[in-house]
PDB file of C-alpha atoms in Angstrom:
ATOM      1  CA  MET A   1      23.565  89.981 -12.687  1.00  0.00           C
ATOM      2  CA  GLU A   2      25.488  86.981 -12.249  1.00  0.00           C
ATOM      3  CA  ILE A   3      24.671  85.272  -9.269  1.00  0.00           C
ATOM      4  CA  LYS A   4      27.009  84.184  -6.420  1.00  0.00           C
ATOM      5  CA  LEU A   5      26.582  80.105  -4.652  1.00  0.00           C
ATOM      6  CA  SER A   6      27.696  79.516  -1.358  1.00  0.00           C
ATOM      7  CA  SER A   7      29.539  76.984  -0.331  1.00  0.00           C
ATOM      8  CA  GLY A   8      28.137  73.359  -1.271  1.00  0.00           C
ATOM      9  CA  ARG A   9      25.968  74.887  -3.594  1.00  0.00           C
ATOM     10  CA  PHE A  10      25.220  73.848  -7.555  1.00  0.00           C
ATOM     11  CA  TYR A  11      22.520  73.530  -9.972  1.00  0.00           C
ATOM     12  CA  GLY A  12      22.644  69.376 -10.168  1.00  0.00           C
ATOM     13  CA  LYS A  13      21.159  66.857  -7.913  1.00  0.00           C
ATOM     14  CA  ARG A  14      22.946  65.145  -5.020  1.00  0.00           C
ATOM     15  CA  SER A  15      23.041  61.838  -4.524  1.00  0.00           C
ATOM     16  CA  GLU A  16      26.687  61.637  -1.743  1.00  0.00           C
ATOM     17  CA  LEU A  17      28.121  63.427  -0.019  1.00  0.00           C
ATOM     18  CA  LYS A  18      31.215  61.778   2.058  1.00  0.00           C
ATOM     19  CA  GLU A  19      33.490  65.219   4.589  1.00  0.00           C
ATOM     20  CA  PHE A  20      36.533  64.660   6.411  1.00  0.00           C
ATOM     21  CA  THR A  21      37.876  67.088   8.194  1.00  0.00           C
ATOM     22  CA  ASP A  22      38.455  69.947   5.715  1.00  0.00           C
ATOM     23  CA  LEU A  23      37.595  68.178   2.701  1.00  0.00           C
ATOM     24  CA  LYS A  24      34.227  67.162   0.891  1.00  0.00           C
ATOM     25  CA  LEU A  25      33.288  64.643  -1.508  1.00  0.00           C
ATOM     26  CA  THR A  26      30.149  65.269  -3.403  1.00  0.00           C
ATOM     27  CA  GLU A  27      28.279  63.102  -6.532  1.00  0.00           C
ATOM     28  CA  MET A  28      25.753  65.270  -8.135  1.00  0.00           C
ATOM     29  CA  SER A  29      24.240  64.424 -11.553  1.00  0.00           C
ATOM     30  CA  TYR A  30      23.163  66.645 -14.153  1.00  0.00           C
ATOM     31  CA  PRO A  31      20.347  66.701 -16.549  1.00  0.00           C
ATOM     32  CA  GLY A  32      20.804  65.994 -20.306  1.00  0.00           C
ATOM     33  CA  GLY A  33      20.357  69.931 -21.387  1.00  0.00           C
ATOM     34  CA  LEU A  34      20.765  71.424 -18.515  1.00  0.00           C
ATOM     35  CA  ARG A  35      21.801  75.222 -18.567  1.00  0.00           C
ATOM     36  CA  THR A  36      21.948  77.555 -15.973  1.00  0.00           C
ATOM     37  CA  PRO A  37      22.188  81.016 -15.677  1.00  0.00           C
ATOM     38  CA  LEU A  38      25.682  82.817 -15.528  1.00  0.00           C
ATOM     39  CA  HIS A  39      27.148  81.980 -11.475  1.00  0.00           C
ATOM     40  CA  SER A  40      30.129  81.810  -9.620  1.00  0.00           C
ATOM     41  CA  HIS A  41      30.719  79.566  -6.667  1.00  0.00           C
ATOM     42  CA  GLU A  42      31.696  80.741  -3.016  1.00  0.00           C
ATOM     43  CA  HIS A  43      34.645  78.338  -2.990  1.00  0.00           C
ATOM     44  CA  ALA A  44      37.150  76.643  -5.631  1.00  0.00           C
ATOM     45  CA  TYR A  45      36.645  72.762  -6.382  1.00  0.00           C
ATOM     46  CA  PHE A  46      37.461  70.096  -8.724  1.00  0.00           C
ATOM     47  CA  SER A  47      34.658  68.858 -11.075  1.00  0.00           C
ATOM     48  CA  LEU A  48      36.025  64.857 -11.869  1.00  0.00           C
ATOM     49  CA  ILE A  49      32.989  63.862 -15.200  1.00  0.00           C
ATOM     50  CA  LEU A  50      31.849  59.905 -14.480  1.00  0.00           C
ATOM     51  CA  GLU A  51      29.499  59.185 -16.773  1.00  0.00           C
ATOM     52  CA  GLY A  52      28.362  61.885 -20.619  1.00  0.00           C
ATOM     53  CA  SER A  53      29.748  65.458 -20.892  1.00  0.00           C
ATOM     54  CA  HIS A  54      29.433  69.339 -20.154  1.00  0.00           C
ATOM     55  CA  THR A  55      29.672  72.834 -22.418  1.00  0.00           C
ATOM     56  CA  GLY A  56      31.372  74.699 -20.111  1.00  0.00           C
ATOM     57  CA  THR A  57      31.503  78.720 -21.040  1.00  0.00           C
ATOM     58  CA  TYR A  58      34.735  80.710 -18.890  1.00  0.00           C
ATOM     59  CA  GLN A  59      35.952  83.467 -19.574  1.00  0.00           C
ATOM     60  CA  GLY A  60      34.095  83.670 -22.862  1.00  0.00           C
ATOM     61  CA  LYS A  61      35.299  80.393 -24.407  1.00  0.00           C
ATOM     62  CA  SER A  62      33.042  78.094 -24.305  1.00  0.00           C
ATOM     63  CA  ARG A  63      34.504  73.985 -23.822  1.00  0.00           C
ATOM     64  CA  ARG A  64      33.564  70.834 -24.659  1.00  0.00           C
ATOM     65  CA  PHE A  65      34.577  68.133 -21.472  1.00  0.00           C
ATOM     66  CA  THR A  66      33.885  64.348 -21.224  1.00  0.00           C
ATOM     67  CA  THR A  67      33.975  61.793 -19.288  1.00  0.00           C
ATOM     68  CA  SER A  68      37.017  61.449 -17.337  1.00  0.00           C
ATOM     69  CA  THR A  69      38.471  64.935 -17.341  1.00  0.00           C
ATOM     70  CA  LEU A  70      38.829  66.677 -13.831  1.00  0.00           C
ATOM     71  CA  ILE A  71      38.223  69.943 -14.002  1.00  0.00           C
ATOM     72  CA  VAL A  72      39.533  73.150 -11.470  1.00  0.00           C
ATOM     73  CA  ASN A  73      36.945  75.725 -11.024  1.00  0.00           C
ATOM     74  CA  PRO A  74      37.943  79.142  -9.599  1.00  0.00           C
ATOM     75  CA  ALA A  75      36.311  80.477  -6.516  1.00  0.00           C
TER      76      ALA A  75
END
């Protein structure tokens, strides 16, 4: 069963939040080796990797993202 995360919910630790009229900028940090269950998000969002890397599985394909990568995450 897939988990659907509501708006603003993520598996990491939030360290910063800036809110504008229709835009939220959230800085998150994640521990190394974190594995999350199969899930989706209520709204689409962008992820910019500031440091480290991330391996994600999307539509059955595994992809590795590194520092300075911008990821578009669909709803």
